[in-house]
PDB file of C-alpha atoms in Angstrom:
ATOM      1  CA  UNK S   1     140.371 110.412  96.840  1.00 81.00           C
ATOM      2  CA  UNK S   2     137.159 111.992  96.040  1.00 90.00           C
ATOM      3  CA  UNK S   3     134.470 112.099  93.166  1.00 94.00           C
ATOM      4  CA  UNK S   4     131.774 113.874  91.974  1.00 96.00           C
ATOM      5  CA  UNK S   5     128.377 112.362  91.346  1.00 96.00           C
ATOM      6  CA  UNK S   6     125.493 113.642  89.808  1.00 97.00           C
ATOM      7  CA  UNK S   7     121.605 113.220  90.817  1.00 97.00           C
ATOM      8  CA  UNK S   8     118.704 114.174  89.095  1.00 95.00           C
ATOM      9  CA  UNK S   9     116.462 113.413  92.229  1.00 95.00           C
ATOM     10  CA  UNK S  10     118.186 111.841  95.118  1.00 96.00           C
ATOM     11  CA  UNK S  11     116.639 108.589  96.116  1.00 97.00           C
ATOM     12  CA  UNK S  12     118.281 105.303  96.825  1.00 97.00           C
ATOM     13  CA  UNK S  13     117.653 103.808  93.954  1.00 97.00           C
ATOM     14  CA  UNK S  14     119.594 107.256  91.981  1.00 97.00           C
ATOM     15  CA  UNK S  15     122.224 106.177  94.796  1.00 97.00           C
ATOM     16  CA  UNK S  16     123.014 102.766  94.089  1.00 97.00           C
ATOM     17  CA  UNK S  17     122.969 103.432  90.264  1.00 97.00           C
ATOM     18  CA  UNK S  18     125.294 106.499  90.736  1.00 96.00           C
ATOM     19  CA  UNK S  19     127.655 104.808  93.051  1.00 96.00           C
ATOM     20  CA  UNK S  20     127.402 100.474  92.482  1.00 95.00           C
ATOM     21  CA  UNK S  21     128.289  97.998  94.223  1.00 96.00           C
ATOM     22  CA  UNK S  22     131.892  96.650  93.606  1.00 96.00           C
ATOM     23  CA  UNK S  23     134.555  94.768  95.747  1.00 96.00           C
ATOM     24  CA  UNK S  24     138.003  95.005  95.538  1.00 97.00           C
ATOM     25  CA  UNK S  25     141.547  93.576  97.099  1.00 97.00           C
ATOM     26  CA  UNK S  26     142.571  96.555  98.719  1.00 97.00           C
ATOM     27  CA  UNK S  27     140.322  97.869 100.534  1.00 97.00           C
ATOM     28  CA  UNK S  28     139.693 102.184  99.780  1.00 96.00           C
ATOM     29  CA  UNK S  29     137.853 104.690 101.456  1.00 97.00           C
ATOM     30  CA  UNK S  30     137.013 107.889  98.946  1.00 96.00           C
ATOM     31  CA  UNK S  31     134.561 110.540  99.994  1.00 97.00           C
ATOM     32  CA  UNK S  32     132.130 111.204  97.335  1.00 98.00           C
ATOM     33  CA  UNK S  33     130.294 114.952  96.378  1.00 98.00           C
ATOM     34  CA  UNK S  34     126.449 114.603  95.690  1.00 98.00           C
ATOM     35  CA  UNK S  35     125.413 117.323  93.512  1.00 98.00           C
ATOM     36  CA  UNK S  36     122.167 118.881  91.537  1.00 98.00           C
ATOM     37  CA  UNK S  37     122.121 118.635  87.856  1.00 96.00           C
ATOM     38  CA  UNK S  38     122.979 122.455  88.190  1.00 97.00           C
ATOM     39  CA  UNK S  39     125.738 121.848  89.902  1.00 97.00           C
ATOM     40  CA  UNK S  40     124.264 122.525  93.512  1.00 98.00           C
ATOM     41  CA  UNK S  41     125.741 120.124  95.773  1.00 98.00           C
ATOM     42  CA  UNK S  42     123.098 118.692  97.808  1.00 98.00           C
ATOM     43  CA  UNK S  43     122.225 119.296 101.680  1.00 98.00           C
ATOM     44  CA  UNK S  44     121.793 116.773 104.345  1.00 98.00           C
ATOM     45  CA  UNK S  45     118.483 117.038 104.204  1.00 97.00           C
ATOM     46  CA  UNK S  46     117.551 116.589 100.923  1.00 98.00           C
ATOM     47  CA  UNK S  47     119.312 112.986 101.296  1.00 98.00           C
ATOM     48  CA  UNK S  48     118.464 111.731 104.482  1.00 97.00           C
ATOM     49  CA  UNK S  49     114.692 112.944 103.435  1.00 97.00           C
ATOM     50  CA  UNK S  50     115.287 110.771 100.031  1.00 97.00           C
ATOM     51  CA  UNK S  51     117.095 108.044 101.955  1.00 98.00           C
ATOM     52  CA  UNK S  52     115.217 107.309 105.430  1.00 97.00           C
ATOM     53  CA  UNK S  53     112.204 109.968 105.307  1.00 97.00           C
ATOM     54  CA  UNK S  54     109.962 108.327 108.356  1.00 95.00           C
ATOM     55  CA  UNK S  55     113.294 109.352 110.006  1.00 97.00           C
ATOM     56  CA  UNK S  56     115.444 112.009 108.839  1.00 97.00           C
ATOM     57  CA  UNK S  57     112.365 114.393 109.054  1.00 96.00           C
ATOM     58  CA  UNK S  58     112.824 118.426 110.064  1.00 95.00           C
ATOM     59  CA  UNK S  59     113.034 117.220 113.927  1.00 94.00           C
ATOM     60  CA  UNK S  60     116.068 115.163 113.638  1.00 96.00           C
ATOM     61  CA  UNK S  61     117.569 117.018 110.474  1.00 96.00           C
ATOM     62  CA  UNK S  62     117.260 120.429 112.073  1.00 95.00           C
ATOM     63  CA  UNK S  63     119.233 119.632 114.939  1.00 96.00           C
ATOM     64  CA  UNK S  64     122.732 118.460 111.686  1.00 96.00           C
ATOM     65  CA  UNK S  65     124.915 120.497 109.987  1.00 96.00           C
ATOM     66  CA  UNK S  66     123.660 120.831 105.963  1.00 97.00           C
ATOM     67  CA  UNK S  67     126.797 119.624 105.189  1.00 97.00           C
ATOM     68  CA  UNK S  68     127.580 116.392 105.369  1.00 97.00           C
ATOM     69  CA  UNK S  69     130.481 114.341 103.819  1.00 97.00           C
ATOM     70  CA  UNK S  70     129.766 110.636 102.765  1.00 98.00           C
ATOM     71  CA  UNK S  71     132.408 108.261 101.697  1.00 98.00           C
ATOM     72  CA  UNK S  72     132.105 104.849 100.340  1.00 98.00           C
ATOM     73  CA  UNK S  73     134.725 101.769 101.591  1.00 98.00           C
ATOM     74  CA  UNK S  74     135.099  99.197  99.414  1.00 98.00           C
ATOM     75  CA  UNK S  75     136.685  95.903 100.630  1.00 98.00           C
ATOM     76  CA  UNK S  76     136.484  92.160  99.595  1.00 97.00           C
ATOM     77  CA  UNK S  77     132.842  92.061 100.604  1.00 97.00           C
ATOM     78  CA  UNK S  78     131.482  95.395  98.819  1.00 97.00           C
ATOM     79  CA  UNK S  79     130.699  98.815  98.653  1.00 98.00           C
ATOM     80  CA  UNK S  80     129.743 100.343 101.829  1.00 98.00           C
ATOM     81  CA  UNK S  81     128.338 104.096 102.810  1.00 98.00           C
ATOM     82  CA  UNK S  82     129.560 106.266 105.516  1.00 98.00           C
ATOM     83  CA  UNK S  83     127.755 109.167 106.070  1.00 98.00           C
ATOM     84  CA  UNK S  84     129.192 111.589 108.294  1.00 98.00           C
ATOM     85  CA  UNK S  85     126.855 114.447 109.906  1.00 98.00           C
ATOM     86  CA  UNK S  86     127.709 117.143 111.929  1.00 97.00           C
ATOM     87  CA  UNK S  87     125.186 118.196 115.627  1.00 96.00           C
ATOM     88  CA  UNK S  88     124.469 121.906 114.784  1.00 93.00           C
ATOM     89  CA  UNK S  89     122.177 121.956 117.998  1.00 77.00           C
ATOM     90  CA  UNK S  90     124.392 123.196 121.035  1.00 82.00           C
ATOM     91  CA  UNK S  91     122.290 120.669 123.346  1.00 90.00           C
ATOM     92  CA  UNK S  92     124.521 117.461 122.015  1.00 94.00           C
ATOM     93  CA  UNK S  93     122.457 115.064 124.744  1.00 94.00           C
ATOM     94  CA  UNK S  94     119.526 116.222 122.513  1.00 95.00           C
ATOM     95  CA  UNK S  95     120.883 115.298 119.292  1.00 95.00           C
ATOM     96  CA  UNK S  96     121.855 112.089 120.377  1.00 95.00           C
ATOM     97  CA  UNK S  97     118.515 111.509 122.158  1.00 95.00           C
ATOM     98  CA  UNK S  98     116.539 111.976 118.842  1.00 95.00           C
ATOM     99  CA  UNK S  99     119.166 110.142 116.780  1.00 96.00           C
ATOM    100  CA  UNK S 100     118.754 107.205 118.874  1.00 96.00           C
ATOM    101  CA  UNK S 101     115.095 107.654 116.980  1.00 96.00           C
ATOM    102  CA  UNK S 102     116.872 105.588 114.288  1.00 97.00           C
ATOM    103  CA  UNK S 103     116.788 102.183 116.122  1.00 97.00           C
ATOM    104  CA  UNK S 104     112.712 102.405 115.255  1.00 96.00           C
ATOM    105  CA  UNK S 105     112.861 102.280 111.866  1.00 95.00           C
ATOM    106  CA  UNK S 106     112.219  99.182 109.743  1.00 93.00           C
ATOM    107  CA  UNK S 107     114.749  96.676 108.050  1.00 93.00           C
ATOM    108  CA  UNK S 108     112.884  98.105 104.866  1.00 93.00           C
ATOM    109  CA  UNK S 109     113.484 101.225 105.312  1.00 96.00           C
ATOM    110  CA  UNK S 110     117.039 100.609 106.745  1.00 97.00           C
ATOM    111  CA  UNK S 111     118.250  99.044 103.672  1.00 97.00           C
ATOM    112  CA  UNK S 112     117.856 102.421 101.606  1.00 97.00           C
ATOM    113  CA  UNK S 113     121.463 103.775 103.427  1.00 98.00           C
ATOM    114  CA  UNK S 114     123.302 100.214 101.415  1.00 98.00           C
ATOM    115  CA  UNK S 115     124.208 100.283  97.688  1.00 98.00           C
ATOM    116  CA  UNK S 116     123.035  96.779  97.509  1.00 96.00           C
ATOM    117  CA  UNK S 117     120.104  94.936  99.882  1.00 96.00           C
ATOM    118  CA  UNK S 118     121.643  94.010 103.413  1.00 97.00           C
ATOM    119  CA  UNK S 119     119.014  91.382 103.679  1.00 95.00           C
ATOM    120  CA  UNK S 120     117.485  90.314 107.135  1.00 95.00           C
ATOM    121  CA  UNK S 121     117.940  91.855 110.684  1.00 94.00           C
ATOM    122  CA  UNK S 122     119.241  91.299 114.250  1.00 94.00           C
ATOM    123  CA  UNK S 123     118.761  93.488 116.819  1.00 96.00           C
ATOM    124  CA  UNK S 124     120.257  96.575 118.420  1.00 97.00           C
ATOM    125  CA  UNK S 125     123.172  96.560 120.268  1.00 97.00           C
ATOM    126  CA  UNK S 126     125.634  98.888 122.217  1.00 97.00           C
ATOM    127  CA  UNK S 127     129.355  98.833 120.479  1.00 95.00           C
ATOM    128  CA  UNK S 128     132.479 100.360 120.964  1.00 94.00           C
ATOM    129  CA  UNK S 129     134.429 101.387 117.196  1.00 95.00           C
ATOM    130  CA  UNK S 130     137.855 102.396 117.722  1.00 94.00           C
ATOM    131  CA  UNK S 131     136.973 103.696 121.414  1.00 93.00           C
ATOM    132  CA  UNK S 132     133.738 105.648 119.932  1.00 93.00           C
ATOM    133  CA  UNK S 133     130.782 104.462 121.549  1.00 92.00           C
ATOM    134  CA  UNK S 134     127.553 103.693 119.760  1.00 94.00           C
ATOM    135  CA  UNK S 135     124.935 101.151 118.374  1.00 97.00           C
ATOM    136  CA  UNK S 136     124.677  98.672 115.957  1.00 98.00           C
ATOM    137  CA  UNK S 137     122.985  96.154 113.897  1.00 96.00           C
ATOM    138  CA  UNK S 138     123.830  93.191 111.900  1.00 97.00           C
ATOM    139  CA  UNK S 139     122.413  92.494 109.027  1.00 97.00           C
ATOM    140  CA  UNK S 140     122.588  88.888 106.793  1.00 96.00           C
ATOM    141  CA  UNK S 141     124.575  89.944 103.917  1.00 96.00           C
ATOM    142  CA  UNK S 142     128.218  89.486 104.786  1.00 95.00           C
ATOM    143  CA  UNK S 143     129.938  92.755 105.671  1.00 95.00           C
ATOM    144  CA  UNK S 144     126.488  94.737 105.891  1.00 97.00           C
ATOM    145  CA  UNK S 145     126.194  95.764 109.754  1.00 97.00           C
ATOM    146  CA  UNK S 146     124.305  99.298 110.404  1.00 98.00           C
ATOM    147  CA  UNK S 147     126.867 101.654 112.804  1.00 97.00           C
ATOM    148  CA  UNK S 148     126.320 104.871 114.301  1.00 97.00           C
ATOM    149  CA  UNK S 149     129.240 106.628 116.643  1.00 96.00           C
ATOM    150  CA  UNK S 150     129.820 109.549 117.873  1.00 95.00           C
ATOM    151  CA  UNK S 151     133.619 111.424 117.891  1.00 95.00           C
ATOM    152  CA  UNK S 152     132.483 114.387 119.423  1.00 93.00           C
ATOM    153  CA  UNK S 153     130.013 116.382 118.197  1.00 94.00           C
ATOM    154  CA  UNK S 154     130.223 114.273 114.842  1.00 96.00           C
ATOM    155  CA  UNK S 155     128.095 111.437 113.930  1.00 96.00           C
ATOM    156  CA  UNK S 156     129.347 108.479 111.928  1.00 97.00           C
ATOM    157  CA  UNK S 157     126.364 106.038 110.443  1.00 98.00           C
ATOM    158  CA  UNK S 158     128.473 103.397 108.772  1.00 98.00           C
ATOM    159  CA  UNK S 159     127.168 100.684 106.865  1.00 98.00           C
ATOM    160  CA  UNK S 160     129.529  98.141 107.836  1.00 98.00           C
ATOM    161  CA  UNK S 161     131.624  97.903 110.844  1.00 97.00           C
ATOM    162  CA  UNK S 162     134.789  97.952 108.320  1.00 97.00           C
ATOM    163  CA  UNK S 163     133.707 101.065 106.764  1.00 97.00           C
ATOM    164  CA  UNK S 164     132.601 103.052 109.946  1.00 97.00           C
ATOM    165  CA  UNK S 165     136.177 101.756 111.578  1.00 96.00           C
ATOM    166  CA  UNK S 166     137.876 103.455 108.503  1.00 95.00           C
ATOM    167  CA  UNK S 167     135.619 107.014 109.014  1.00 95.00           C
ATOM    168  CA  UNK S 168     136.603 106.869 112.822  1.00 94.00           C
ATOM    169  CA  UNK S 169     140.409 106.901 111.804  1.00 93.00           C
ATOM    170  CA  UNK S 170     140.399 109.595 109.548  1.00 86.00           C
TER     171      UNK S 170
END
């Protein structure tokens, strides 16, 4: 399933309006189009910029794919992103070396990739999802973990373990 959302000026806040924060029964998994109000879907960039901008400056950004597909899982517990990025940099030890960059940045700041506040922190840790290897964090909301995994030269940042699961399969 997919939809198409509109954003004057992508921030998270624009985000969690566009999007919510629902649960439901059956858990779903529907990729979602971010577009310009001209009708312009957005790049990578833009987002992760709007999203995580101590992070997801030119250094890491030039190294993905514009495109980038994000879904949001729902399940019992809520609405959850996936955002799915693409190395464009040959040098994939790179990539992976400045995307481990991530692990510096703030609970704060963090929180921007959720629909709805994760609330507090643990720390980093290495994690296996579905035999991808990767990193994660827990947060104290239930459900709200921060994922990242790699499935070859793609890069899954899940904000719950359920939702990044669900990306890996498909």
């Amino acid at each position: 399933m997919t939809s198409q959302v509109t954003l004057e000026v992508p921030s998270a806040e624009a985000l969690r309006e566009a999007l919510g924060f629902t649960t439901v029964q059956v858990p779903s998994l529907k990729e979602v189009i971010l577009k310009k109000s001209d009708g312009v879907v957005y790049e990578f960039p833009e987002i992760g910029a709007a999203l995580l901008p101590e992070f997801f400056t030119e250094d890491v950004t030039s190294l993905l794919a514009l495109d980038f597909t994000l879904a949001v899982y729902t399940d019992s517990k809520g609405s959850w992103p996936v955002y799915i990025l693409e190395a464009s940099s040959g040098d994939l030890t790179l990539v992976k070396e400045r995307f481990a960059g991530i692990e510096t940045a703030g609970a704060a700041a963090l929180g921007n990739l959720y629909l709805s506040s994760p609330g507090g922190v643990s720390a980093w840790k290495d994690g296996i999802v579905l035999g991808a290897s990767g990193r994660y964090l827990t947060f104290t909301q239930a459900g709200a973990s921060l994922n990242y995994a790699w499935v070859g030269n793609r890069l899954l940042l899940g904000t719950s373990y359920a939702a990044t699961q669900e990306a890996v399969r498909r």
